[in-house]
Amino acid sequence: MRVKKMPALALILAVAGLSLTACGSSDGSSASAKTSASTAASSSTGGKGSTSGSSSSGSSTGGKGSTSASSSSGSTGGKGSALTAQTQSSTSGSMCKTDHLAPSATATGTKNEIVVNLKNTGSSKCSMHGFPGVQLIGPDGLGDTGPDAARTDVSASTVTIGPGEETRFLLHFIPDTSGSGKTYTRLSVTPPNEKVSEIVDLNDLAFTISASSGNAPDVYVDPVGYHVGSGK
C-alpha cells in the first residue's frame, strides 16, 4: 500500500494552527473569568453600598433626630410648668390661715341654703383653693356633733383675698319632714388645707335635718369662691 507523505511545510503549518487555537481559547476563558469576577465584585460592592445607606446612614440619622426632638420638647415642657407654678405662687399670696379668717353665716335668699363668709383679718393677701371642712354642732355644746358635710361636684378654683376682703361658700341641706330630726345651731368650719377649725353661730339660721345615721348626710358643701354682688 502506498502511503502519502505530507510535505514538511504543510505539517509545520498545521501544528502552528493548533497552537494558535489553543492560545486563543485560553485567553478567552481567562477574559471570561475576569469578567465574571468583576461582575461578582460589582454585585458585592453594590450590596455593601445598599446596607450602608439604609442601616448606617438612615438609622443613625433617624435615631439622632428623634432623640433630639424628644429631649428638646420634654425640657421645654418642664420649664414651662415650673414657670407657671412660680407665677401663680407669686401673684396669689400665701395660704389663708384660720387665725386670720373671721367666719360668719348669712342667708342667701334661697330656701335650704346658707352662705358662710370668710373675711381676711390679716395684713396681707392670701389664697384658698378647694373645699372647706364643715361639721354640724347641736345646741348642747361641742360634744353635740352631727355629720360632716359632704362635698358637691362643683369645680374648685383658687381664690385670693386682700386685707378686709372676704370669700364665701355655700352650705346646702335637706330639711327633716318627719318631725323627729336633729337641730343644729352652729358649724365647725375648717378652711381648705388647714387643720384648725373655727366655730360659726347660725343663730336664726339653725336648721333641722334627719337624725338617721346613714352613709349619705343631708348637708352638702361647695368649694370656696361663691360670689355675692361685687364681693370676692
mmCIF file with all atom_site columns, C-alpha atoms in Angstrom, residues 98-208:
data_model
loop_
_atom_site.group_PDB
_atom_site.id
_atom_site.type_symbol
_atom_site.label_atom_id
_atom_site.label_alt_id
_atom_site.label_comp_id
_atom_site.label_asym_id
_atom_site.label_entity_id
_atom_site.label_seq_id
_atom_site.pdbx_PDB_ins_code
_atom_site.Cartn_x
_atom_site.Cartn_y
_atom_site.Cartn_z
_atom_site.occupancy
_atom_site.B_iso_or_equiv
_atom_site.pdbx_formal_charge
_atom_site.auth_seq_id
_atom_site.auth_comp_id
_atom_site.auth_asym_id
_atom_site.auth_atom_id
_atom_site.pdbx_PDB_model_num
ATOM 1   C CA . THR A 1 98  ? -57.662 80.082 110.263 1.00 0.00 ? 98  THR A CA 1
ATOM 2   C CA . ASP A 1 99  ? -56.195 82.644 112.704 1.00 0.00 ? 99  ASP A CA 1
ATOM 3   C CA . HIS A 1 100 ? -56.555 85.365 110.058 1.00 0.00 ? 100 HIS A CA 1
ATOM 4   C CA . LEU A 1 101 ? -60.062 84.494 108.931 1.00 0.00 ? 101 LEU A CA 1
ATOM 5   C CA . ALA A 1 102 ? -63.312 85.627 110.553 1.00 0.00 ? 102 ALA A CA 1
ATOM 6   C CA . PRO A 1 103 ? -66.227 83.339 109.566 1.00 0.00 ? 103 PRO A CA 1
ATOM 7   C CA . SER A 1 104 ? -69.889 84.273 109.663 1.00 0.00 ? 104 SER A CA 1
ATOM 8   C CA . ALA A 1 105 ? -73.143 82.888 108.280 1.00 0.00 ? 105 ALA A CA 1
ATOM 9   C CA . THR A 1 106 ? -75.906 84.699 106.416 1.00 0.00 ? 106 THR A CA 1
ATOM 10  C CA . ALA A 1 107 ? -78.978 83.789 104.426 1.00 0.00 ? 107 ALA A CA 1
ATOM 11  C CA . THR A 1 108 ? -78.765 83.555 100.656 1.00 0.00 ? 108 THR A CA 1
ATOM 12  C CA . GLY A 1 109 ? -82.403 84.200 99.925  1.00 0.00 ? 109 GLY A CA 1
ATOM 13  C CA . THR A 1 110 ? -82.688 80.645 98.633  1.00 0.00 ? 110 THR A CA 1
ATOM 14  C CA . LYS A 1 111 ? -84.540 78.003 100.597 1.00 0.00 ? 111 LYS A CA 1
ATOM 15  C CA . ASN A 1 112 ? -82.455 75.346 102.400 1.00 0.00 ? 112 ASN A CA 1
ATOM 16  C CA . GLU A 1 113 ? -79.194 77.147 101.728 1.00 0.00 ? 113 GLU A CA 1
ATOM 17  C CA . ILE A 1 114 ? -76.713 79.114 103.859 1.00 0.00 ? 114 ILE A CA 1
ATOM 18  C CA . VAL A 1 115 ? -73.724 81.186 102.778 1.00 0.00 ? 115 VAL A CA 1
ATOM 19  C CA . VAL A 1 116 ? -70.645 81.147 105.011 1.00 0.00 ? 116 VAL A CA 1
ATOM 20  C CA . ASN A 1 117 ? -68.346 84.172 104.727 1.00 0.00 ? 117 ASN A CA 1
ATOM 21  C CA . LEU A 1 118 ? -64.590 84.040 105.368 1.00 0.00 ? 118 LEU A CA 1
ATOM 22  C CA . LYS A 1 119 ? -63.115 87.515 105.920 1.00 0.00 ? 119 LYS A CA 1
ATOM 23  C CA . ASN A 1 120 ? -59.374 88.151 105.773 1.00 0.00 ? 120 ASN A CA 1
ATOM 24  C CA . THR A 1 121 ? -58.410 89.884 109.027 1.00 0.00 ? 121 THR A CA 1
ATOM 25  C CA . GLY A 1 122 ? -54.678 89.708 108.297 1.00 0.00 ? 122 GLY A CA 1
ATOM 26  C CA . SER A 1 123 ? -52.368 92.405 106.946 1.00 0.00 ? 123 SER A CA 1
ATOM 27  C CA . SER A 1 124 ? -51.604 90.771 103.582 1.00 0.00 ? 124 SER A CA 1
ATOM 28  C CA . LYS A 1 125 ? -53.463 88.971 100.842 1.00 0.00 ? 125 LYS A CA 1
ATOM 29  C CA . CYS A 1 126 ? -53.853 85.199 100.995 1.00 0.00 ? 126 CYS A CA 1
ATOM 30  C CA . SER A 1 127 ? -55.270 82.411 98.862  1.00 0.00 ? 127 SER A CA 1
ATOM 31  C CA . MET A 1 128 ? -57.523 79.388 99.201  1.00 0.00 ? 128 MET A CA 1
ATOM 32  C CA . HIS A 1 129 ? -58.376 76.528 96.888  1.00 0.00 ? 129 HIS A CA 1
ATOM 33  C CA . GLY A 1 130 ? -60.828 73.691 97.383  1.00 0.00 ? 130 GLY A CA 1
ATOM 34  C CA . PHE A 1 131 ? -63.468 72.617 99.849  1.00 0.00 ? 131 PHE A CA 1
ATOM 35  C CA . PRO A 1 132 ? -63.716 73.690 103.483 1.00 0.00 ? 132 PRO A CA 1
ATOM 36  C CA . GLY A 1 133 ? -64.451 71.164 106.163 1.00 0.00 ? 133 GLY A CA 1
ATOM 37  C CA . VAL A 1 134 ? -67.834 71.629 107.846 1.00 0.00 ? 134 VAL A CA 1
ATOM 38  C CA . GLN A 1 135 ? -69.182 69.711 110.834 1.00 0.00 ? 135 GLN A CA 1
ATOM 39  C CA . LEU A 1 136 ? -72.596 70.329 112.361 1.00 0.00 ? 136 LEU A CA 1
ATOM 40  C CA . ILE A 1 137 ? -72.867 71.159 116.082 1.00 0.00 ? 137 ILE A CA 1
ATOM 41  C CA . GLY A 1 138 ? -76.048 70.947 118.157 1.00 0.00 ? 138 GLY A CA 1
ATOM 42  C CA . PRO A 1 139 ? -77.309 73.233 120.950 1.00 0.00 ? 139 PRO A CA 1
ATOM 43  C CA . ASP A 1 140 ? -75.730 71.154 123.728 1.00 0.00 ? 140 ASP A CA 1
ATOM 44  C CA . GLY A 1 141 ? -72.133 72.218 123.137 1.00 0.00 ? 141 GLY A CA 1
ATOM 45  C CA . LEU A 1 142 ? -69.092 70.953 121.253 1.00 0.00 ? 142 LEU A CA 1
ATOM 46  C CA . GLY A 1 143 ? -69.811 67.364 122.244 1.00 0.00 ? 143 GLY A CA 1
ATOM 47  C CA . ASP A 1 144 ? -73.147 67.519 120.478 1.00 0.00 ? 144 ASP A CA 1
ATOM 48  C CA . THR A 1 145 ? -71.828 66.984 116.980 1.00 0.00 ? 145 THR A CA 1
ATOM 49  C CA . GLY A 1 146 ? -73.532 65.821 113.844 1.00 0.00 ? 146 GLY A CA 1
ATOM 50  C CA . PRO A 1 147 ? -72.313 64.625 110.459 1.00 0.00 ? 147 PRO A CA 1
ATOM 51  C CA . ASP A 1 148 ? -69.649 66.253 108.308 1.00 0.00 ? 148 ASP A CA 1
ATOM 52  C CA . ALA A 1 149 ? -70.949 67.991 105.216 1.00 0.00 ? 149 ALA A CA 1
ATOM 53  C CA . ALA A 1 150 ? -70.407 66.026 102.019 1.00 0.00 ? 150 ALA A CA 1
ATOM 54  C CA . ARG A 1 151 ? -68.764 67.679 99.034  1.00 0.00 ? 151 ARG A CA 1
ATOM 55  C CA . THR A 1 152 ? -70.751 68.591 95.950  1.00 0.00 ? 152 THR A CA 1
ATOM 56  C CA . ASP A 1 153 ? -69.433 68.086 92.412  1.00 0.00 ? 153 ASP A CA 1
ATOM 57  C CA . VAL A 1 154 ? -68.852 71.827 91.874  1.00 0.00 ? 154 VAL A CA 1
ATOM 58  C CA . SER A 1 155 ? -65.388 72.577 90.433  1.00 0.00 ? 155 SER A CA 1
ATOM 59  C CA . ALA A 1 156 ? -62.970 74.370 92.742  1.00 0.00 ? 156 ALA A CA 1
ATOM 60  C CA . SER A 1 157 ? -60.915 77.432 91.797  1.00 0.00 ? 157 SER A CA 1
ATOM 61  C CA . THR A 1 158 ? -58.191 79.409 93.531  1.00 0.00 ? 158 THR A CA 1
ATOM 62  C CA . VAL A 1 159 ? -59.462 82.468 95.404  1.00 0.00 ? 159 VAL A CA 1
ATOM 63  C CA . THR A 1 160 ? -57.246 85.347 96.562  1.00 0.00 ? 160 THR A CA 1
ATOM 64  C CA . ILE A 1 161 ? -58.483 87.885 99.124  1.00 0.00 ? 161 ILE A CA 1
ATOM 65  C CA . GLY A 1 162 ? -56.747 91.021 100.345 1.00 0.00 ? 162 GLY A CA 1
ATOM 66  C CA . PRO A 1 163 ? -56.913 92.507 103.864 1.00 0.00 ? 163 PRO A CA 1
ATOM 67  C CA . GLY A 1 164 ? -60.526 93.245 104.771 1.00 0.00 ? 164 GLY A CA 1
ATOM 68  C CA . GLU A 1 165 ? -61.898 91.283 101.810 1.00 0.00 ? 165 GLU A CA 1
ATOM 69  C CA . GLU A 1 166 ? -63.821 88.046 102.037 1.00 0.00 ? 166 GLU A CA 1
ATOM 70  C CA . THR A 1 167 ? -64.745 84.953 100.071 1.00 0.00 ? 167 THR A CA 1
ATOM 71  C CA . ARG A 1 168 ? -67.694 82.653 100.621 1.00 0.00 ? 168 ARG A CA 1
ATOM 72  C CA . PHE A 1 169 ? -69.005 79.146 100.197 1.00 0.00 ? 169 PHE A CA 1
ATOM 73  C CA . LEU A 1 170 ? -72.488 77.649 100.153 1.00 0.00 ? 170 LEU A CA 1
ATOM 74  C CA . LEU A 1 171 ? -73.918 75.050 102.514 1.00 0.00 ? 171 LEU A CA 1
ATOM 75  C CA . HIS A 1 172 ? -76.957 73.097 101.305 1.00 0.00 ? 172 HIS A CA 1
ATOM 76  C CA . PHE A 1 173 ? -79.206 70.960 103.491 1.00 0.00 ? 173 PHE A CA 1
ATOM 77  C CA . ILE A 1 174 ? -82.277 68.752 103.182 1.00 0.00 ? 174 ILE A CA 1
ATOM 78  C CA . PRO A 1 175 ? -84.711 69.636 105.974 1.00 0.00 ? 175 PRO A CA 1
ATOM 79  C CA . ASP A 1 176 ? -86.319 66.939 108.058 1.00 0.00 ? 176 ASP A CA 1
ATOM 80  C CA . THR A 1 177 ? -90.012 66.392 107.467 1.00 0.00 ? 177 THR A CA 1
ATOM 81  C CA . SER A 1 178 ? -90.592 63.501 109.849 1.00 0.00 ? 178 SER A CA 1
ATOM 82  C CA . GLY A 1 179 ? -90.788 65.601 112.998 1.00 0.00 ? 179 GLY A CA 1
ATOM 83  C CA . SER A 1 180 ? -88.028 63.567 114.678 1.00 0.00 ? 180 SER A CA 1
ATOM 84  C CA . GLY A 1 181 ? -84.954 65.189 113.143 1.00 0.00 ? 181 GLY A CA 1
ATOM 85  C CA . LYS A 1 182 ? -81.938 66.800 114.802 1.00 0.00 ? 182 LYS A CA 1
ATOM 86  C CA . THR A 1 183 ? -81.478 70.574 115.025 1.00 0.00 ? 183 THR A CA 1
ATOM 87  C CA . TYR A 1 184 ? -78.028 72.128 114.583 1.00 0.00 ? 184 TYR A CA 1
ATOM 88  C CA . THR A 1 185 ? -77.239 75.647 115.742 1.00 0.00 ? 185 THR A CA 1
ATOM 89  C CA . ARG A 1 186 ? -73.543 76.021 114.938 1.00 0.00 ? 186 ARG A CA 1
ATOM 90  C CA . LEU A 1 187 ? -70.934 74.982 112.396 1.00 0.00 ? 187 LEU A CA 1
ATOM 91  C CA . SER A 1 188 ? -67.315 73.968 112.912 1.00 0.00 ? 188 SER A CA 1
ATOM 92  C CA . VAL A 1 189 ? -65.559 75.358 109.811 1.00 0.00 ? 189 VAL A CA 1
ATOM 93  C CA . THR A 1 190 ? -62.046 74.413 108.699 1.00 0.00 ? 190 THR A CA 1
ATOM 94  C CA . PRO A 1 191 ? -60.642 76.431 105.761 1.00 0.00 ? 191 PRO A CA 1
ATOM 95  C CA . PRO A 1 192 ? -59.181 74.484 102.796 1.00 0.00 ? 192 PRO A CA 1
ATOM 96  C CA . ASN A 1 193 ? -55.751 72.944 103.519 1.00 0.00 ? 193 ASN A CA 1
ATOM 97  C CA . GLU A 1 194 ? -55.987 73.882 107.193 1.00 0.00 ? 194 GLU A CA 1
ATOM 98  C CA . LYS A 1 195 ? -56.299 71.723 110.323 1.00 0.00 ? 195 LYS A CA 1
ATOM 99  C CA . VAL A 1 196 ? -57.649 74.326 112.740 1.00 0.00 ? 196 VAL A CA 1
ATOM 100 C CA . SER A 1 197 ? -61.394 74.988 112.790 1.00 0.00 ? 197 SER A CA 1
ATOM 101 C CA . GLU A 1 198 ? -63.492 77.951 113.825 1.00 0.00 ? 198 GLU A CA 1
ATOM 102 C CA . ILE A 1 199 ? -66.999 77.947 115.318 1.00 0.00 ? 199 ILE A CA 1
ATOM 103 C CA . VAL A 1 200 ? -69.760 79.791 113.466 1.00 0.00 ? 200 VAL A CA 1
ATOM 104 C CA . ASP A 1 201 ? -73.045 80.582 115.201 1.00 0.00 ? 201 ASP A CA 1
ATOM 105 C CA . LEU A 1 202 ? -76.098 80.102 112.982 1.00 0.00 ? 202 LEU A CA 1
ATOM 106 C CA . ASN A 1 203 ? -78.486 81.974 115.272 1.00 0.00 ? 203 ASN A CA 1
ATOM 107 C CA . ASP A 1 204 ? -81.835 82.207 113.430 1.00 0.00 ? 204 ASP A CA 1
ATOM 108 C CA . LEU A 1 205 ? -80.393 80.160 110.546 1.00 0.00 ? 205 LEU A CA 1
ATOM 109 C CA . ALA A 1 206 ? -80.387 76.960 112.627 1.00 0.00 ? 206 ALA A CA 1
ATOM 110 C CA . PHE A 1 207 ? -81.831 74.042 110.695 1.00 0.00 ? 207 PHE A CA 1
ATOM 111 C CA . THR A 1 208 ? -83.147 70.542 111.350 1.00 0.00 ? 208 THR A CA 1
#
